[in-house]
XYZ file of C-alpha atoms in Angstrom:
570
model
C 12.513 21.961 7.612
C 14.493 22.609 9.936
C 14.449 21.414 13.369
C 16.904 23.190 15.488
C 15.644 21.418 18.504
C 16.970 18.096 17.709
C 19.966 17.527 19.866
C 20.936 13.984 18.467
C 19.586 12.475 15.436
C 19.206 8.526 14.437
C 23.002 7.936 13.889
C 24.857 9.579 16.636
C 25.147 8.605 20.185
C 23.856 10.164 23.461
C 25.703 9.328 26.516
C 24.878 5.922 27.986
C 22.787 7.044 30.846
C 20.870 9.437 28.796
C 20.366 6.364 26.623
C 19.233 3.913 29.633
C 16.659 6.261 31.157
C 15.415 7.768 27.676
C 14.633 3.738 26.614
C 13.301 3.018 30.294
C 10.303 5.668 29.562
C 10.085 4.731 26.426
C 9.138 1.396 27.307
C 7.272 2.842 30.598
C 4.684 4.628 28.518
C 4.186 2.074 26.071
C 4.714 -1.519 27.873
C 0.728 -1.403 29.046
C -0.168 -1.211 25.441
C 2.304 -4.222 24.313
C 0.694 -6.214 26.568
C -3.006 -4.999 26.428
C -4.518 -7.961 24.483
C -2.922 -10.856 26.190
C -3.995 -8.963 29.297
C -7.545 -8.785 28.037
C -7.656 -12.640 27.061
C -6.281 -13.232 30.346
C -9.313 -11.507 32.376
C -12.137 -12.773 29.918
C -10.513 -16.328 31.564
C -11.028 -18.084 27.743
C -7.857 -19.744 27.524
C -5.596 -22.042 30.061
C -3.557 -20.370 32.107
C -0.312 -21.742 30.285
C -1.278 -21.111 27.171
C -1.836 -17.357 28.467
C 1.933 -17.466 29.788
C 3.129 -18.734 26.307
C 1.857 -16.100 24.261
C 2.609 -12.846 27.073
C 6.133 -14.382 26.741
C 5.723 -14.417 22.892
C 4.354 -10.914 22.665
C 7.518 -9.706 24.350
C 10.037 -11.435 22.524
C 8.464 -9.990 19.507
C 8.378 -6.442 20.279
C 11.868 -6.879 21.198
C 13.314 -8.177 18.300
C 11.106 -6.030 15.608
C 11.956 -3.260 17.589
C 15.632 -3.959 17.759
C 14.662 -4.394 13.635
C 13.424 -1.054 13.455
C 16.084 1.034 15.052
C 18.954 -0.972 12.958
C 17.017 -1.537 9.574
C 19.476 -4.341 8.988
C 19.391 -5.190 5.023
C 16.866 -2.710 4.448
C 14.333 -4.417 6.871
C 13.176 -1.844 9.391
C 13.286 1.985 9.578
C 16.383 2.892 11.267
C 14.717 5.128 13.733
C 12.544 4.650 17.370
C 9.769 2.222 16.683
C 8.116 -0.068 19.072
C 6.030 -2.900 18.485
C 3.632 -4.737 20.127
C -0.057 -5.741 20.547
C -2.839 -3.563 18.710
C -5.762 -3.279 20.573
C -7.843 -3.020 16.893
C -7.664 -6.672 16.721
C -8.778 -7.107 20.163
C -12.415 -7.996 19.056
C -11.786 -10.141 16.247
C -9.428 -11.736 18.161
C -11.373 -12.484 21.058
C -14.006 -13.621 18.133
C -11.258 -16.271 16.854
C -10.710 -17.711 20.669
C -14.165 -18.247 21.070
C -14.834 -19.782 17.976
C -11.675 -22.012 17.619
C -8.808 -21.211 20.129
C -5.621 -19.495 19.887
C -4.427 -21.143 17.141
C -7.417 -19.706 14.835
C -6.065 -16.274 15.933
C -2.866 -17.680 14.172
C -4.633 -18.973 10.889
C -5.871 -15.391 10.652
C -3.329 -13.353 11.692
C -1.401 -15.422 8.790
C -4.229 -15.469 6.109
C -4.877 -11.802 6.600
C -1.037 -10.209 6.837
C -0.526 -10.734 3.299
C -2.131 -7.073 2.291
C 1.050 -5.687 4.388
C 3.073 -6.807 1.928
C 1.196 -6.225 -1.181
C 0.430 -2.864 -0.125
C 4.291 -2.351 0.584
C 5.811 -4.363 -2.457
C 3.377 -1.621 -4.550
C 3.407 1.312 -2.821
C 4.682 3.323 -5.361
C 1.114 3.044 -6.746
C -0.224 4.443 -3.659
C 2.568 7.667 -3.618
C -0.793 9.852 -4.649
C -3.005 8.545 -1.981
C -1.267 8.313 1.196
C 0.617 11.316 1.157
C 2.006 13.137 4.242
C -1.150 15.351 4.727
C -2.821 11.766 5.076
C -0.637 10.608 7.547
C -1.149 13.565 9.374
C -4.956 13.567 9.802
C -3.888 9.756 11.266
C -1.677 11.016 13.910
C -4.178 13.902 14.657
C -6.717 11.480 15.263
C -4.337 8.919 17.667
C -4.221 12.147 19.582
C -8.082 12.250 19.255
C -8.507 8.953 20.574
C -5.493 9.333 22.935
C -7.048 12.021 25.436
C -9.779 10.214 26.103
C -7.416 7.339 27.187
C -5.005 9.358 29.109
C -8.204 10.843 31.191
C -9.610 6.989 31.698
C -6.293 6.449 33.199
C -5.400 9.251 34.991
C -9.092 9.428 36.680
C -9.611 6.155 37.119
C -12.693 3.467 36.199
C -14.261 2.330 39.428
C -16.250 4.235 41.659
C -14.160 7.137 44.359
C -14.725 9.804 47.218
C -14.330 13.326 46.350
C -11.177 13.419 48.158
C -9.246 10.716 45.843
C -10.856 12.117 43.494
C -8.725 15.250 44.251
C -5.477 13.040 45.058
C -5.645 11.712 41.905
C -5.948 15.234 40.314
C -3.206 16.490 41.744
C -0.671 13.300 41.470
C -1.455 13.643 37.423
C -1.425 17.336 37.811
C 2.107 17.473 39.113
C 2.838 15.041 36.690
C 2.030 16.954 33.439
C 3.039 20.312 34.843
C 6.272 19.268 35.749
C 6.640 17.765 32.070
C 5.262 20.772 30.492
C 7.161 23.741 32.263
C 10.780 21.956 32.246
C 9.788 20.733 28.161
C 8.783 24.735 27.409
C 11.205 26.545 30.101
C 14.388 24.352 30.597
C 17.590 24.366 29.718
C 18.992 21.884 27.167
C 20.038 20.185 30.369
C 16.701 19.897 31.228
C 14.620 19.587 28.434
C 16.636 15.997 28.019
C 15.902 14.918 31.490
C 12.207 16.006 31.807
C 10.599 12.990 31.501
C 12.581 11.590 33.956
C 11.907 14.589 36.133
C 7.848 13.894 35.950
C 7.606 10.567 36.055
C 9.803 10.848 39.308
C 7.668 13.802 41.236
C 4.877 12.024 40.065
C 5.776 8.956 41.817
C 7.239 10.742 44.861
C 3.869 12.499 45.035
C 1.733 9.542 44.556
C 4.133 8.060 47.542
C 3.652 10.794 50.008
C -0.505 10.552 49.662
C -0.510 6.547 49.566
C -1.166 5.560 46.139
C 1.821 4.321 45.120
C 1.156 0.084 45.377
C 3.099 -2.798 44.015
C 0.582 -5.561 43.597
C 1.714 -7.096 40.616
C 5.534 -6.880 41.523
C 5.048 -8.337 44.688
C 2.938 -11.459 42.744
C 5.227 -11.995 40.636
C 8.725 -14.331 40.734
C 11.860 -12.970 39.872
C 12.979 -15.516 36.844
C 10.781 -17.444 34.929
C 10.184 -19.119 31.599
C 6.601 -19.947 30.630
C 5.682 -23.311 29.726
C 6.118 -24.014 26.113
C 2.779 -24.773 25.227
C 2.712 -24.036 21.504
C -0.981 -23.789 20.446
C -0.305 -24.567 16.983
C -2.297 -23.563 13.852
C -5.565 -24.210 12.585
C -6.215 -25.921 9.300
C -9.959 -26.522 9.003
C -10.900 -23.629 7.559
C -14.523 -23.363 6.277
C -17.213 -20.510 5.102
C -18.170 -20.205 8.996
C -14.620 -18.399 9.112
C -15.236 -16.033 6.208
C -16.761 -13.091 9.018
C -13.844 -13.143 10.987
C -11.808 -13.115 8.022
C -13.245 -10.312 7.122
C -12.807 -8.297 9.844
C -9.392 -9.571 10.393
C -8.789 -7.834 7.339
C -10.202 -4.553 8.015
C -8.146 -4.856 11.207
C -4.566 -5.361 8.956
C -5.572 -2.230 6.777
C -5.979 -0.012 9.734
C -3.055 -1.263 11.196
C -1.150 -1.355 7.536
C -2.332 2.999 7.442
C -1.247 3.920 10.741
C 1.975 2.144 10.553
C 2.375 4.514 7.599
C 1.315 7.450 9.491
C 3.696 6.577 12.349
C 7.125 6.067 9.977
C 6.259 8.891 8.338
C 6.175 11.213 11.238
C 9.560 9.519 12.980
C 10.712 10.225 10.013
C 9.794 13.903 10.069
C 10.521 14.747 14.127
C 13.613 12.364 14.061
C 16.438 14.719 11.263
C 17.066 18.378 11.739
C 16.725 19.066 8.133
C 13.892 16.806 7.348
C 13.427 17.701 3.353
C 10.693 15.007 2.632
C 9.597 11.504 3.341
C 11.390 8.879 2.010
C 8.928 6.104 0.971
C 11.765 3.518 1.067
C 12.188 4.069 4.634
C 8.317 3.851 4.925
C 8.669 0.211 2.721
C 11.379 -0.946 5.201
C 9.355 -0.254 8.447
C 5.977 -1.985 7.316
C 8.112 -5.122 5.524
C 9.596 -5.111 9.341
C 6.086 -5.001 10.548
C 4.552 -7.937 8.332
C 7.302 -10.033 9.527
C 6.448 -9.232 12.980
C 2.826 -10.299 12.328
C 4.236 -13.121 11.221
C 6.462 -14.420 13.684
C 2.812 -13.677 16.102
C 0.908 -15.376 13.936
C 3.196 -18.367 14.260
C 3.429 -18.106 18.242
C -0.080 -17.440 18.639
C 0.342 -14.201 19.575
C -2.040 -11.445 19.516
C -1.791 -9.238 16.249
C 1.367 -6.603 17.218
C 1.900 -2.758 15.628
C 3.792 0.017 15.229
C 3.647 2.530 18.249
C 3.446 6.287 17.907
C 2.229 7.070 21.859
C 5.837 7.034 22.719
C 7.096 9.337 19.515
C 6.861 12.607 21.022
C 9.516 11.865 23.344
C 11.395 12.569 20.965
C 10.272 16.038 20.538
C 10.175 16.431 24.103
C 14.121 15.977 25.056
C 15.360 16.436 21.455
C 17.023 12.641 21.601
C 16.372 10.822 17.975
C 18.950 8.457 18.587
C 18.034 4.975 17.135
C 20.396 3.685 19.866
C 17.277 4.651 22.513
C 15.430 1.814 20.273
C 18.018 -0.706 20.805
C 18.228 -0.231 24.685
C 14.401 -0.375 24.288
C 14.367 -3.417 22.476
C 16.933 -5.245 24.809
C 14.572 -3.845 28.161
C 11.991 -5.587 26.328
C 13.910 -9.020 26.161
C 15.020 -8.728 29.693
C 11.383 -8.203 30.944
C 9.999 -11.527 28.806
C 12.308 -13.166 31.182
C 11.777 -11.278 34.804
C 8.296 -11.211 35.379
C 8.892 -9.035 38.594
C 10.593 -5.931 36.659
C 7.520 -6.202 34.505
C 4.955 -5.856 37.178
C 7.164 -2.950 38.224
C 6.222 -1.255 35.296
C 2.384 -2.301 35.418
C 1.965 -0.809 38.884
C 2.855 2.670 37.607
C 0.112 4.641 39.126
C -2.642 5.461 36.933
C -2.483 8.848 37.250
C 1.311 9.558 37.158
C 0.388 7.814 33.515
C -2.198 9.574 32.492
C -1.446 12.971 32.818
C 1.512 12.109 31.001
C -0.653 10.414 28.185
C -2.043 14.053 28.101
C 0.903 15.533 27.372
C 2.140 13.354 24.737
C -1.454 13.754 23.027
C -1.074 17.825 23.075
C 2.558 16.746 20.985
C 0.763 14.164 19.050
C -0.845 17.082 17.819
C 1.071 19.651 17.063
C 3.640 16.661 15.603
C 0.193 15.969 12.879
C -0.295 19.375 12.002
C 3.726 19.256 11.139
C 3.009 16.489 8.725
C -0.217 17.949 7.050
C 1.685 20.825 5.971
C 4.513 19.668 4.847
C 3.361 19.821 1.091
C 0.876 22.390 -0.417
C -2.755 21.699 0.172
C -5.214 21.906 -2.965
C -8.784 23.000 -2.088
C -9.835 19.444 -2.962
C -7.123 17.953 -0.108
C -8.020 20.332 2.435
C -11.671 19.256 2.039
C -10.378 15.207 2.008
C -8.894 16.116 5.035
C -11.596 17.688 7.023
C -14.619 15.326 6.149
C -11.989 12.371 7.090
C -11.390 14.316 10.551
C -14.905 14.985 11.112
C -15.765 11.181 10.005
C -12.596 10.333 12.502
C -14.631 12.317 15.373
C -18.007 11.067 15.000
C -16.660 7.242 15.093
C -14.672 7.980 18.354
C -17.884 9.602 20.035
C -19.379 6.038 19.956
C -22.972 7.762 20.570
C -24.234 8.078 17.530
C -25.953 5.061 15.128
C -24.564 2.509 17.256
C -27.415 0.344 16.458
C -26.190 0.312 13.233
C -23.228 -0.821 13.824
C -22.340 -4.676 13.814
C -20.746 -6.034 17.235
C -18.320 -7.864 15.243
C -17.074 -4.715 13.778
C -17.613 -1.899 16.558
C -13.839 -1.589 17.453
C -13.164 -0.930 13.623
C -16.020 1.615 12.718
C -16.357 3.274 16.317
C -12.094 3.785 16.184
C -11.621 7.344 15.039
C -8.156 6.035 13.076
C -9.903 3.027 11.614
C -12.853 5.718 10.169
C -10.880 8.589 9.441
C -8.663 6.640 8.177
C -10.496 4.449 5.507
C -12.311 7.611 5.018
C -9.141 9.876 3.785
C -7.779 6.446 1.904
C -11.047 5.737 -0.067
C -11.520 9.765 -1.126
C -7.749 10.524 -1.842
C -8.425 7.092 -4.158
C -11.265 8.657 -5.896
C -9.893 11.786 -6.561
C -6.884 10.338 -8.115
C -8.672 8.393 -10.200
C -11.311 10.609 -10.884
C -10.885 11.461 -15.038
C -8.921 14.611 -15.999
C -7.693 15.911 -19.257
C -4.366 14.577 -18.817
C -1.809 13.018 -21.709
C 1.199 10.721 -21.253
C 4.390 9.661 -23.389
C 7.319 7.212 -23.005
C 10.621 7.994 -24.009
C 13.722 6.795 -24.678
C 16.649 8.265 -22.076
C 18.414 9.727 -24.854
C 18.933 13.594 -25.878
C 17.486 12.649 -29.345
C 13.766 11.876 -27.573
C 13.964 15.634 -26.914
C 12.246 16.310 -30.426
C 9.366 13.401 -29.969
C 8.586 15.211 -26.213
C 8.412 18.446 -27.526
C 5.857 16.670 -30.260
C 3.628 15.166 -27.430
C 3.298 18.226 -25.437
C 2.742 20.316 -28.493
C -0.142 18.569 -30.630
C -1.841 18.067 -27.123
C -1.830 22.142 -26.339
C -5.908 22.328 -26.870
C -6.569 19.216 -24.676
C -4.763 20.227 -21.854
C -6.394 24.358 -22.116
C -2.717 25.344 -23.020
C -2.220 29.185 -23.965
C 0.942 29.423 -25.702
C 3.415 31.064 -23.184
C 1.636 28.359 -20.738
C 2.911 25.581 -23.539
C 6.184 27.176 -23.354
C 6.624 26.842 -19.884
C 5.985 23.387 -19.779
C 8.083 22.373 -22.750
C 11.154 24.291 -20.783
C 10.368 22.628 -17.457
C 10.133 19.055 -18.711
C 13.200 19.193 -20.763
C 15.276 20.370 -18.074
C 13.333 17.697 -15.905
C 14.248 15.310 -18.866
C 18.126 16.490 -19.353
C 18.127 16.232 -15.201
C 16.986 12.710 -15.474
C 19.064 11.238 -18.275
C 22.623 12.560 -17.181
C 21.747 10.049 -14.069
C 22.276 6.502 -13.679
C 24.836 4.237 -15.334
C 24.024 4.683 -19.126
C 22.246 2.045 -19.770
C 20.829 2.620 -23.223
C 17.533 0.342 -22.253
C 16.408 2.864 -19.647
C 12.716 5.013 -20.270
C 11.560 7.848 -18.936
C 7.531 8.361 -18.600
C 5.729 11.969 -18.492
C 2.470 12.607 -17.455
C 0.865 16.125 -17.844
C -2.764 16.395 -16.210
C -4.848 19.665 -16.238
C -6.074 20.034 -12.202
C -7.714 22.724 -10.143
C -4.306 24.198 -9.050
C -2.721 24.487 -12.767
C -1.157 21.726 -14.643
C 0.759 18.770 -13.309
C 2.930 17.072 -14.994
C 5.108 13.699 -13.170
C 8.449 12.341 -14.648
C 9.218 8.793 -13.782
C 11.884 6.567 -14.625
C 13.498 3.109 -13.518
C 16.690 4.556 -12.103
C 18.437 6.661 -8.821
C 18.874 10.204 -10.141
C 20.752 12.943 -8.147
C 18.035 15.147 -5.720
C 16.445 17.983 -7.856
C 16.612 20.158 -4.982
C 20.326 19.767 -4.276
C 22.200 22.025 -7.026
C 24.348 24.951 -6.396
C 25.134 27.894 -8.387
C 28.511 28.702 -9.641
C 30.010 32.174 -8.364
C 31.632 33.001 -11.510
C 29.625 31.401 -14.595
C 33.210 32.245 -16.799
C 35.027 29.868 -14.240
C 32.530 27.407 -13.316
C 33.348 23.734 -13.581
C 31.445 21.679 -16.149
C 29.820 19.755 -13.909
C 28.374 22.795 -12.294
C 27.297 24.062 -15.710
C 24.872 21.329 -15.817
C 22.833 23.006 -13.117
C 22.088 25.646 -14.695
C 19.166 24.283 -16.175
C 17.536 22.739 -12.881
C 18.581 26.542 -11.671
C 15.968 27.815 -14.768
C 13.571 24.821 -13.961
C 13.023 26.106 -10.483
C 11.831 29.431 -11.789
C 9.101 28.094 -13.363
C 8.325 25.128 -11.433
C 5.994 25.090 -8.627
C 5.858 22.309 -5.500
C 8.609 20.339 -7.212
C 8.885 17.236 -4.745
C 10.952 14.068 -5.810
C 10.181 10.451 -4.806
C 12.670 7.368 -4.317
C 10.490 4.354 -4.389
C 11.428 0.806 -4.558
C 14.343 1.688 -7.089
C 11.797 4.176 -9.515
C 11.955 7.872 -9.328
C 9.576 10.386 -9.794
C 9.725 13.980 -10.174
C 6.415 16.325 -10.133
C 5.916 20.124 -9.916
C 3.021 22.460 -10.701
C 2.861 25.391 -13.141
């Protein structure tokens, strides 16, 4: 999939002023979300002021550190793309319940008890490769877009009572912001597209000032520099059966976070590369390990549970800038904001209509990005129905008006959350579809050419079981032989290596997957020699894959945790 609009890929470096400006805009969009749960805790007056300031500081520091790690990917921890971290709204009610039951220290304990869910899923992610696919990730992104629209509209219009004149003013301010962003994004030249978010926000601020809607309440009240009281809340160790419902609530929120983060990492890979070919599950693993560590860090600090954001990712499509330097500078800004309350107050003072109008455009771009992920692989009828049902369930949950009395209050933030319900639905239906009994055969072979007759025998003996006619059998044998030769030609020549072939009959045809425990060359990366009689030996070795490409459909390759997978249809 080609992305010709991308100006700077992740490894490329845009000019410093552009990096700083875009990093600031990324932070502006998500800053309120990063501090969402600390703000709610503050308004609920459930915790002491000193404790609130400490966990707010811890939230910002954690967001800064793990946004940096996501961007740089040291030691394989992180993604190497722009991904910000901050408090996650799905944990809101269970966090409030934990604070009421045992204080902030109980929140820390619940986080640390349930975060292993993230690490277990990440470690065994290769077993979920047929369940959480790019299409499922696309559905999650679409549901995030659905949930973002009412949030943007609420921020735009405000929640208090207003007069008709004030409503028109707010509509105009948000409309100017959204219109400027849309016009420059669609019709601007390269320079205007790069700076369109800055121009749109500047236009929104100027319009707000002209109509008397620009206020600096938080900015004026906050000190310039400050450190919070070092009041570590600690960890609750007295856990009993009374805490089981709370553990289940935190566990469900962890699952929702895990599914959404997987979709976010799939999305950032797709939009941050000019020649996107396939989702890298190794990158997903690195990103989820980083996400899990951020949850551990917040648990140890007593801060609210964080997750990965995608609300700001459409900025990459708007500007064409996916450089990881944006993430690094964004992490630096968050770090500075942790020590400069006045600067943080200035961001919180952004006029609601400006942010709301901006978010509506962001939501529209998330719809585009979600459909792009859904289209990465061809959908079967079964998977199309699964995606449709998942979207429908998410929309029903988002409405919040149906069967409301049947939802337990403690689980309402999850069961009335479109992303959580739609994501769970997609996960469960995909798992059921994958594990449903099928006509299938499997065989494990040594990575030696002498094993080819054994492969031939396995397929021939199961011709009737797979309902294969002679032509399909011969085609299957040919394709499996070429994949076998391709896999054993890569690697270090270890004689202990083995390959496993799994062949099953599906509604699409004969699905085959070959698995080996070593890295192999890209099955799609071969070149045809110009003249066969003068071709080099390494070029002649690629002829088998050329033949394979003529008969196999929907060829995919995945590399996960040192394992390589090639799948195809006949």
